[in-house]
Tab-separated table of C-alpha atoms in Angstrom:
chain	number	residue	atom	x	y	z
A	1	MET	CA	-16.384	-75.443	-47.498
A	2	ALA	CA	-14.687	-78.166	-45.546
A	3	VAL	CA	-16.867	-80.375	-43.344
A	4	ALA	CA	-15.910	-80.284	-39.640
A	5	PHE	CA	-15.487	-83.554	-37.757
A	6	LYS	CA	-15.744	-82.005	-34.277
A	7	PRO	CA	-19.587	-81.801	-34.168
A	8	ILE	CA	-19.991	-85.493	-34.956
A	9	LYS	CA	-17.078	-86.716	-32.808
A	10	PRO	CA	-19.321	-87.390	-29.740
A	11	LEU	CA	-21.175	-90.000	-31.830
A	12	LEU	CA	-18.177	-92.287	-31.470
A	13	GLN	CA	-18.510	-94.227	-28.239
A	14	THR	CA	-14.818	-94.212	-27.267
A	15	GLY	CA	-15.305	-94.081	-23.536
A	16	THR	CA	-16.743	-97.546	-23.085
A	17	SER	CA	-13.446	-99.442	-23.357
A	18	ALA	CA	-10.988	-97.230	-21.501
A	19	TYR	CA	-9.278	-100.237	-19.903
A	20	SER	CA	-8.403	-101.833	-23.249
A	21	ARG	CA	-7.350	-98.497	-24.657
A	22	TRP	CA	-4.981	-97.645	-21.818
A	23	PHE	CA	-3.674	-101.188	-21.719
A	24	SER	CA	-2.793	-100.951	-25.412
A	25	TYR	CA	-1.181	-97.539	-24.903
A	26	ILE	CA	1.012	-98.829	-22.080
A	27	GLY	CA	1.912	-101.980	-24.011
A	28	LEU	CA	2.794	-99.979	-27.083
A	29	GLY	CA	4.956	-97.632	-25.010
A	30	ILE	CA	6.846	-100.479	-23.306
A	31	GLY	CA	7.385	-102.294	-26.594
A	32	VAL	CA	8.672	-99.194	-28.380
A	33	LEU	CA	10.979	-98.375	-25.452
A	34	LEU	CA	12.432	-101.890	-25.407
A	35	LEU	CA	12.911	-101.860	-29.163
A	36	LEU	CA	14.606	-98.447	-29.282
A	37	CYS	CA	16.862	-99.198	-26.289
A	38	SER	CA	17.891	-102.559	-27.762
A	39	VAL	CA	18.781	-101.044	-31.124
A	40	GLN	CA	20.755	-98.243	-29.450
A	41	MET	CA	22.700	-100.679	-27.261
A	42	PHE	CA	23.374	-102.898	-30.282
A	43	ILE	CA	24.837	-99.870	-32.080
A	44	ASN	CA	26.900	-98.981	-28.985
A	45	ILE	CA	28.427	-102.472	-28.980
A	46	GLN	CA	29.340	-102.204	-32.652
A	47	HIS	CA	31.050	-98.842	-32.091
A	48	LEU	CA	32.953	-100.050	-29.032
A	49	LEU	CA	34.213	-103.180	-30.790
A	50	LYS	CA	35.183	-101.312	-33.920
A	51	GLU	CA	37.179	-98.652	-32.084
A	52	GLY	CA	38.619	-101.014	-29.484
A	53	SER	CA	40.150	-103.354	-32.008
A	54	ILE	CA	43.868	-102.930	-32.661
A	55	ARG	CA	44.165	-103.249	-36.408
A	56	LYS	CA	46.810	-102.619	-39.005
A	57	ASP	CA	46.126	-102.270	-42.713
A	58	GLY	CA	42.563	-103.317	-41.987
A	59	PHE	CA	43.474	-106.664	-40.379
A	60	ASP	CA	43.989	-108.117	-36.924
A	61	PHE	CA	46.848	-110.502	-36.161
A	62	VAL	CA	46.807	-113.123	-33.410
A	63	SER	CA	48.810	-116.222	-32.668
A	64	ILE	CA	47.260	-119.551	-31.738
A	65	THR	CA	48.600	-122.780	-30.271
A	66	LYS	CA	47.105	-126.139	-29.498
A	67	ASN	CA	45.886	-126.777	-25.979
A	68	ILE	CA	48.327	-129.137	-24.286
A	69	THR	CA	46.665	-131.379	-21.724
A	70	ASN	CA	47.789	-134.215	-19.515
A	71	GLU	CA	46.476	-136.628	-22.141
A	72	THR	CA	48.462	-135.069	-25.021
A	73	MET	CA	51.711	-134.467	-23.164
A	74	GLY	CA	54.622	-136.170	-24.889
A	75	GLN	CA	52.694	-136.580	-28.141
A	76	PRO	CA	54.034	-133.922	-30.538
A	77	GLU	CA	51.758	-135.094	-33.327
A	78	LYS	CA	48.793	-133.941	-31.229
A	79	ASN	CA	50.309	-130.719	-29.918
A	80	LEU	CA	51.789	-129.428	-33.179
A	81	PHE	CA	49.920	-128.072	-36.170
A	82	GLN	CA	49.989	-130.587	-38.989
A	83	PRO	CA	49.805	-129.501	-42.669
A	84	GLN	CA	46.166	-130.623	-42.819
A	85	ASP	CA	45.350	-128.402	-39.813
A	86	ILE	CA	46.814	-125.399	-41.607
A	87	GLU	CA	44.893	-126.211	-44.786
A	88	ASP	CA	41.664	-126.430	-42.805
A	89	ILE	CA	42.318	-123.042	-41.184
A	90	LYS	CA	43.040	-121.462	-44.581
A	91	LYS	CA	39.609	-122.562	-45.820
A	92	GLN	CA	37.748	-120.584	-43.165
A	93	PRO	CA	36.133	-117.462	-44.693
A	94	PHE	CA	36.852	-115.260	-41.666
A	95	ILE	CA	40.630	-115.920	-41.844
A	96	ALA	CA	42.563	-113.854	-44.403
A	97	GLY	CA	45.912	-115.587	-44.014
A	98	VAL	CA	47.941	-118.107	-42.008
A	99	SER	CA	51.660	-118.308	-41.346
A	100	PRO	CA	53.330	-120.969	-39.181
A	101	LEU	CA	56.164	-119.843	-36.961
A	102	LEU	CA	59.158	-121.870	-38.072
A	103	ALA	CA	61.354	-122.766	-35.070
A	104	ASN	CA	64.977	-123.863	-34.883
A	105	ASP	CA	65.624	-127.614	-34.717
A	106	PHE	CA	69.062	-127.214	-33.206
A	107	ARG	CA	70.575	-125.666	-30.082
A	108	VAL	CA	71.157	-121.912	-30.183
A	109	GLN	CA	73.061	-119.740	-27.721
A	110	LEU	CA	73.029	-115.950	-27.611
A	111	SER	CA	75.708	-113.850	-25.918
A	112	ALA	CA	76.669	-110.187	-25.953
A	113	GLY	CA	80.414	-110.766	-26.074
A	114	ASN	CA	82.619	-108.691	-23.803
A	115	ILE	CA	80.347	-105.638	-23.731
A	116	VAL	CA	77.651	-107.230	-21.587
A	117	PRO	CA	78.584	-110.449	-19.785
A	118	PHE	CA	75.364	-112.168	-20.664
A	119	SER	CA	74.831	-115.535	-22.288
A	120	THR	CA	71.794	-117.773	-22.551
A	121	ASP	CA	70.323	-120.568	-24.554
A	122	MET	CA	67.664	-119.105	-26.794
A	123	PHE	CA	65.313	-120.047	-29.556
A	124	LEU	CA	64.939	-118.505	-32.990
A	125	GLU	CA	61.782	-118.320	-35.044
A	126	ALA	CA	60.855	-117.111	-38.498
A	127	LEU	CA	57.603	-115.806	-39.893
A	128	ASP	CA	56.383	-114.638	-43.279
A	129	ASN	CA	57.266	-110.959	-43.635
A	130	GLU	CA	53.679	-109.818	-44.196
A	131	PHE	CA	52.802	-110.948	-40.663
A	132	ILE	CA	55.549	-108.876	-38.991
A	133	ASP	CA	54.468	-105.457	-37.716
A	134	THR	CA	57.874	-103.712	-37.889
A	135	LEU	CA	59.822	-104.758	-40.948
A	136	PRO	CA	62.946	-102.710	-41.784
A	137	SER	CA	64.622	-103.091	-45.175
A	138	SER	CA	67.735	-104.480	-43.452
A	139	PHE	CA	65.818	-107.600	-42.361
A	140	GLN	CA	67.349	-109.724	-45.122
A	141	TRP	CA	69.945	-112.469	-45.318
A	142	GLN	CA	71.791	-114.200	-48.140
A	143	GLU	CA	73.446	-117.584	-47.816
A	144	GLY	CA	77.095	-117.170	-46.888
A	145	GLU	CA	76.579	-113.981	-44.869
A	146	GLN	CA	77.752	-114.000	-41.229
A	147	ASN	CA	75.569	-111.112	-40.095
A	148	ILE	CA	72.044	-112.066	-39.004
A	149	PRO	CA	69.400	-109.344	-38.588
A	150	ILE	CA	67.097	-109.895	-35.579
A	151	ILE	CA	63.662	-108.546	-34.722
A	152	LEU	CA	63.241	-108.822	-30.961
A	153	SER	CA	59.979	-108.828	-29.042
A	154	SER	CA	59.460	-105.600	-27.084
A	155	ASP	CA	58.162	-107.725	-24.217
A	156	PHE	CA	61.386	-109.760	-24.118
A	157	PHE	CA	63.444	-106.557	-24.068
A	158	GLU	CA	61.341	-105.190	-21.211
A	159	ILE	CA	61.818	-108.421	-19.250
A	160	TYR	CA	65.608	-108.146	-19.696
A	161	ASN	CA	65.615	-104.617	-18.285
A	162	ILE	CA	63.574	-105.822	-15.305
A	163	PHE	CA	65.877	-108.636	-14.220
A	164	ALA	CA	69.190	-107.063	-15.396
A	165	PRO	CA	69.880	-105.036	-12.203
A	166	GLY	CA	69.404	-108.122	-10.044
A	167	GLN	CA	71.953	-110.042	-12.125
A	168	GLY	CA	74.523	-107.241	-12.167
A	169	LEU	CA	73.829	-106.486	-15.844
A	170	PRO	CA	73.361	-102.991	-17.290
A	171	GLN	CA	69.916	-101.820	-18.333
A	172	LEU	CA	69.775	-100.790	-21.981
A	173	SER	CA	67.784	-98.391	-24.077
A	174	LYS	CA	66.390	-99.641	-27.363
A	175	GLU	CA	68.831	-97.459	-29.280
A	176	SER	CA	71.789	-98.940	-27.366
A	177	ALA	CA	70.520	-102.481	-27.843
A	178	MET	CA	70.166	-101.949	-31.601
A	179	GLY	CA	73.763	-100.771	-31.831
A	180	MET	CA	75.164	-103.711	-29.854
A	181	PRO	CA	76.230	-106.830	-31.769
A	182	VAL	CA	75.385	-110.212	-30.271
A	183	VAL	CA	76.952	-113.563	-30.923
A	184	ILE	CA	74.616	-116.288	-32.185
A	185	THR	CA	76.145	-119.739	-31.743
A	186	CYS	CA	74.464	-122.532	-33.690
A	187	PHE	CA	75.330	-126.047	-32.509
A	188	GLY	CA	75.235	-128.714	-35.184
A	189	ARG	CA	75.751	-132.454	-35.138
A	190	ASP	CA	79.514	-132.275	-34.790
A	191	ASN	CA	80.361	-128.621	-34.744
A	192	SER	CA	79.241	-125.123	-33.840
A	193	VAL	CA	79.246	-121.943	-35.896
A	194	ASN	CA	79.227	-118.357	-34.651
A	195	PHE	CA	77.257	-115.647	-36.395
A	196	THR	CA	77.024	-111.972	-35.603
A	197	GLY	CA	73.498	-110.856	-34.830
A	198	ARG	CA	72.175	-107.316	-34.680
A	199	ILE	CA	68.782	-106.123	-33.524
A	200	VAL	CA	67.225	-104.171	-36.393
A	201	ALA	CA	63.730	-103.649	-34.949
A	202	PHE	CA	61.417	-104.437	-32.045
A	203	SER	CA	58.046	-106.107	-32.481
A	204	ASP	CA	54.988	-105.376	-30.391
A	205	ARG	CA	53.055	-108.149	-32.117
A	206	VAL	CA	55.296	-111.211	-32.146
A	207	ASN	CA	56.685	-112.450	-28.826
A	208	SER	CA	59.765	-114.118	-30.191
A	209	VAL	CA	63.286	-113.699	-31.555
A	210	LEU	CA	62.729	-113.443	-35.279
A	211	VAL	CA	65.348	-114.029	-37.943
A	212	PRO	CA	64.885	-114.064	-41.754
A	213	LYS	CA	62.967	-117.120	-42.885
A	214	ASN	CA	65.532	-118.192	-45.472
A	215	PHE	CA	68.249	-118.168	-42.795
A	216	LEU	CA	66.294	-120.428	-40.451
A	217	GLU	CA	65.373	-122.831	-43.255
A	218	TRP	CA	69.045	-123.020	-44.246
A	219	ALA	CA	70.168	-123.415	-40.610
A	220	ASN	CA	67.687	-126.220	-39.947
A	221	ARG	CA	68.970	-128.116	-42.992
A	222	THR	CA	72.567	-127.492	-41.986
A	223	PHE	CA	72.555	-128.097	-38.240
A	224	SER	CA	69.714	-130.578	-37.797
A	225	ASN	CA	68.985	-134.082	-38.998
A	226	ARG	CA	65.264	-133.602	-38.902
A	227	ASN	CA	63.018	-132.180	-41.579
A	228	ARG	CA	60.133	-131.037	-39.418
A	229	GLN	CA	56.978	-129.832	-41.184
A	230	GLU	CA	54.873	-129.109	-38.123
A	231	ALA	CA	54.638	-125.828	-36.236
A	232	SER	CA	53.792	-125.241	-32.607
A	233	ARG	CA	52.396	-121.790	-33.227
A	234	LEU	CA	50.461	-120.157	-36.049
A	235	PHE	CA	49.866	-116.523	-36.812
A	236	LEU	CA	46.453	-115.642	-38.190
A	237	LYS	CA	45.600	-112.632	-40.308
A	238	LEU	CA	41.980	-111.821	-39.533
A	239	LYS	CA	39.295	-109.613	-40.937
A	240	ASP	CA	37.873	-109.182	-37.435
A	241	VAL	CA	39.375	-110.675	-34.318
A	242	ASN	CA	36.013	-110.249	-32.577
A	243	ASP	CA	34.092	-112.243	-35.173
A	244	PRO	CA	31.899	-114.712	-33.224
A	245	GLN	CA	32.395	-117.319	-35.985
A	246	LEU	CA	36.157	-117.183	-35.421
A	247	ILE	CA	35.782	-117.627	-31.673
A	248	ARG	CA	33.414	-120.559	-32.118
A	249	TYR	CA	35.824	-122.150	-34.603
A	250	LEU	CA	38.850	-121.775	-32.301
A	251	ASP	CA	36.872	-123.139	-29.352
A	252	SER	CA	35.603	-126.095	-31.402
A	253	LYS	CA	39.188	-126.979	-32.394
A	254	ASN	CA	40.448	-126.448	-28.845
A	255	TYR	CA	43.007	-123.928	-30.059
A	256	VAL	CA	44.468	-121.525	-27.521
A	257	VAL	CA	44.423	-117.811	-28.301
A	258	ASN	CA	45.197	-114.780	-26.201
A	259	LYS	CA	41.802	-114.220	-24.605
A	260	ASP	CA	42.496	-110.529	-23.988
A	261	LYS	CA	42.492	-110.031	-27.754
A	262	THR	CA	39.204	-111.839	-28.212
A	263	LEU	CA	37.564	-110.729	-24.990
A	264	LEU	CA	35.433	-108.143	-26.757
A	265	GLY	CA	34.370	-110.721	-29.296
A	266	ARG	CA	33.346	-113.187	-26.579
A	267	ASN	CA	31.399	-110.460	-24.794
A	268	LYS	CA	29.987	-109.389	-28.134
A	269	MET	CA	28.379	-112.792	-28.589
A	270	VAL	CA	26.716	-112.566	-25.180
A	271	LEU	CA	25.673	-108.918	-25.422
A	272	GLN	CA	24.380	-109.236	-28.964
A	273	GLY	CA	22.344	-112.235	-27.883
A	274	ILE	CA	20.871	-110.335	-24.943
A	275	PHE	CA	19.984	-107.199	-26.877
A	276	SER	CA	18.751	-109.139	-29.907
A	277	GLY	CA	16.455	-111.041	-27.558
A	278	LEU	CA	15.247	-107.811	-25.966
A	279	GLY	CA	14.735	-106.271	-29.419
A	280	ILE	CA	12.662	-109.225	-30.603
A	281	PHE	CA	10.669	-109.151	-27.370
A	282	GLY	CA	10.092	-105.401	-27.804
A	283	LEU	CA	8.944	-105.922	-31.386
A	284	LEU	CA	6.530	-108.636	-30.254
A	285	VAL	CA	5.139	-106.327	-27.583
A	286	VAL	CA	4.665	-103.575	-30.192
A	287	VAL	CA	2.834	-105.979	-32.502
A	288	LEU	CA	0.648	-107.271	-29.668
A	289	ALA	CA	-0.121	-103.719	-28.555
A	290	LEU	CA	-1.155	-102.754	-32.097
A	291	MET	CA	-3.325	-105.876	-32.302
A	292	LEU	CA	-4.946	-104.975	-29.002
A	293	PHE	CA	-5.469	-101.469	-30.257
A	294	SER	CA	-7.092	-102.828	-33.411
A	295	PHE	CA	-9.497	-104.818	-31.230
A	296	TYR	CA	-10.269	-101.641	-29.353
A	297	LEU	CA	-10.993	-99.818	-32.643
A	298	GLN	CA	-13.236	-102.636	-33.825
A	299	LEU	CA	-15.132	-102.409	-30.558
A	300	VAL	CA	-15.498	-98.629	-30.854
A	301	ILE	CA	-16.799	-98.875	-34.403
A	302	ALA	CA	-19.109	-101.755	-33.486
A	303	ARG	CA	-20.558	-99.748	-30.611
A	304	SER	CA	-20.903	-96.684	-32.878
A	305	ARG	CA	-22.317	-98.698	-35.746
A	306	GLU	CA	-25.738	-97.038	-35.798
A	307	SER	CA	-24.266	-93.540	-35.656
A	308	LEU	CA	-21.773	-94.251	-38.391
A	309	GLU	CA	-24.405	-95.866	-40.617
A	310	LEU	CA	-26.560	-92.771	-40.127
A	311	LEU	CA	-23.667	-90.511	-41.126
A	312	LEU	CA	-23.020	-92.593	-44.223
A	313	THR	CA	-26.724	-92.461	-45.100
A	314	LEU	CA	-26.642	-88.678	-44.735
A	315	GLY	CA	-23.948	-88.560	-47.388
A	316	TYR	CA	-20.695	-88.510	-45.437
A	317	SER	CA	-17.932	-90.079	-47.465
A	318	PRO	CA	-16.483	-93.347	-46.004
A	319	LYS	CA	-13.029	-92.092	-46.966
A	320	TRP	CA	-13.505	-88.811	-45.137
A	321	LEU	CA	-14.989	-90.527	-42.091
A	322	GLY	CA	-12.212	-93.122	-42.001
A	323	LYS	CA	-9.507	-90.474	-42.282
A	324	ASN	CA	-10.934	-88.392	-39.471
A	325	VAL	CA	-11.632	-91.354	-37.212
A	326	SER	CA	-8.132	-92.754	-37.606
A	327	ASN	CA	-6.542	-89.300	-37.226
A	328	GLN	CA	-7.994	-89.094	-33.709
A	329	PHE	CA	-5.301	-91.528	-32.596
A	330	VAL	CA	-2.306	-90.117	-34.470
A	331	PRO	CA	-1.378	-87.677	-31.643
A	332	VAL	CA	-1.500	-90.616	-29.243
A	333	TYR	CA	0.941	-92.656	-31.352
A	334	ILE	CA	3.266	-89.695	-31.749
A	335	PHE	CA	3.163	-88.974	-28.018
A	336	ILE	CA	3.907	-92.616	-27.109
A	337	VAL	CA	6.825	-92.979	-29.523
A	338	LEU	CA	8.315	-89.579	-28.634
A	339	THR	CA	8.064	-90.414	-24.923
A	340	ALA	CA	9.849	-93.733	-25.526
A	341	LEU	CA	12.451	-91.890	-27.603
A	342	LEU	CA	12.981	-89.420	-24.766
A	343	PHE	CA	13.553	-92.264	-22.275
A	344	THR	CA	15.952	-93.892	-24.755
A	345	GLN	CA	17.882	-90.629	-25.005
A	346	LEU	CA	18.054	-90.400	-21.203
A	347	MET	CA	19.306	-93.995	-21.051
A	348	GLN	CA	21.989	-93.291	-23.656
A	349	TRP	CA	23.096	-90.136	-21.825
A	350	ALA	CA	23.358	-91.983	-18.499
A	351	PHE	CA	25.144	-94.947	-20.127
A	352	HIS	CA	27.664	-92.665	-21.828
A	353	LYS	CA	28.270	-90.428	-18.815
A	354	PHE	CA	28.128	-92.788	-15.830
A	355	VAL	CA	28.974	-96.222	-17.263
A	356	LEU	CA	31.542	-95.424	-19.967
A	357	PHE	CA	32.629	-92.047	-18.568
A	358	ASN	CA	32.277	-90.083	-21.823
A	359	ARG	CA	34.344	-92.409	-23.983
A	360	PRO	CA	34.915	-90.751	-27.378
A	361	GLU	CA	33.788	-93.824	-29.349
A	362	LEU	CA	30.196	-93.200	-28.316
A	363	SER	CA	27.893	-90.246	-28.624
A	364	THR	CA	25.665	-88.855	-25.891
A	365	ALA	CA	22.876	-88.481	-28.440
A	366	VAL	CA	20.974	-91.471	-29.745
A	367	SER	CA	21.934	-92.788	-33.166
A	368	TRP	CA	20.205	-91.497	-36.283
A	369	MET	CA	19.094	-95.084	-36.887
A	370	VAL	CA	17.110	-94.999	-33.644
A	371	LEU	CA	15.464	-91.734	-34.757
A	372	LEU	CA	14.655	-93.304	-38.118
A	373	LEU	CA	13.204	-96.364	-36.382
A	374	ALA	CA	10.998	-94.113	-34.227
A	375	VAL	CA	9.655	-92.391	-37.345
A	376	LEU	CA	9.015	-95.759	-38.994
A	377	LEU	CA	7.140	-96.980	-35.933
A	378	ILE	CA	4.876	-93.913	-36.024
A	379	LEU	CA	4.239	-94.424	-39.728
A	380	MET	CA	3.568	-98.119	-39.206
A	381	ALA	CA	1.065	-97.413	-36.429
A	382	VAL	CA	-0.687	-94.664	-38.419
A	383	VAL	CA	-0.901	-96.675	-41.635
A	384	THR	CA	-2.078	-99.824	-39.838
A	385	ASN	CA	-4.704	-97.835	-37.992
A	386	ALA	CA	-5.932	-96.046	-41.128
A	387	ARG	CA	-6.208	-99.256	-43.147
A	388	LEU	CA	-8.132	-100.961	-40.365
A	389	VAL	CA	-10.627	-98.115	-39.912
A	390	LYS	CA	-11.126	-97.845	-43.680
A	391	LYS	CA	-11.823	-101.559	-43.919
A	392	LEU	CA	-14.342	-101.487	-41.065
A	393	LEU	CA	-16.206	-98.479	-42.484
A	394	HIS	CA	-16.422	-100.099	-45.909
A	395	GLN	CA	-17.985	-103.130	-44.238
A	396	LEU	CA	-20.619	-100.817	-42.766
A	397	GLY	CA	-21.261	-99.144	-46.124
């Protein structure tokens, strides 16, 4: 027949330290709430950054330039990327690839012939094919050919359609523009050569007029005296554009990057710091609350020393006594953690509904990791409590 603990429960003098007990309960509850909320918000940030990143084939692509200041104006060696700069960038573990945008070293003029009376000086650039988002098979050129395939920035095309009516020029659809030949005039040292250009694709990634790389290398040798190795702009292939290490590296080098594309990463650094700090603070509060609770238990057992010694003398097992004494507080731990979990769920619901307006990247329910953490906290409190009571009762025996 099992021995009942209820008849001997009044022997424990638990009512003499109610202040310490309630103080530890409140501290434990606040610490658990802070810890669960911090972990949930940390997970929310990860989900938002992951879904908000525009990626292709698992990589992000951004262009960078050097920051031109009043002090570096007129000094190309300081404003252009030197070969050693590119080598240093390639060594960074968070950068998967680098490609300099090769620019023309000669004057170029684009015109649409008699179809559209439009002519302007323009620049041409070339980039490694793997960095181009839209790459048709026709984007190729062989030396001797007069036809030059062009990949035009979608932004440039949009700008043309904005100012065209004001200049008396027709607005064009993308299909019409791709069917319209343009004249590319390359001015050399003593001559000029006309090529026929045709838009073969539009790029949403590269704001430029791209031509095949072998054409631009040939044209620079043919029409220019210079053999420039530097580039004013680099394209980076990144594992994660929001990687804080990348942002710190770019800032340390004073490189300029489109801040819209790294805005989440910059906020990520701040938010992760805030919630990591809150999480650590919550964990410290939990530990302090458990320590305070252990002091309370020691006081209860010290005040009940004579009663417990009598029970041990009467033949009660220390193991049985310890188990039943420690089990008195298990419902309290479960209640505290479940209450904190409930408040965390309410916070997540309000955050999802009223702050992010039900964005699909997030869930209204708390993450399974938060649930797992709550279970671990209960287990940690129960095990710590049981070990402490067992140790104190053995000291009595």
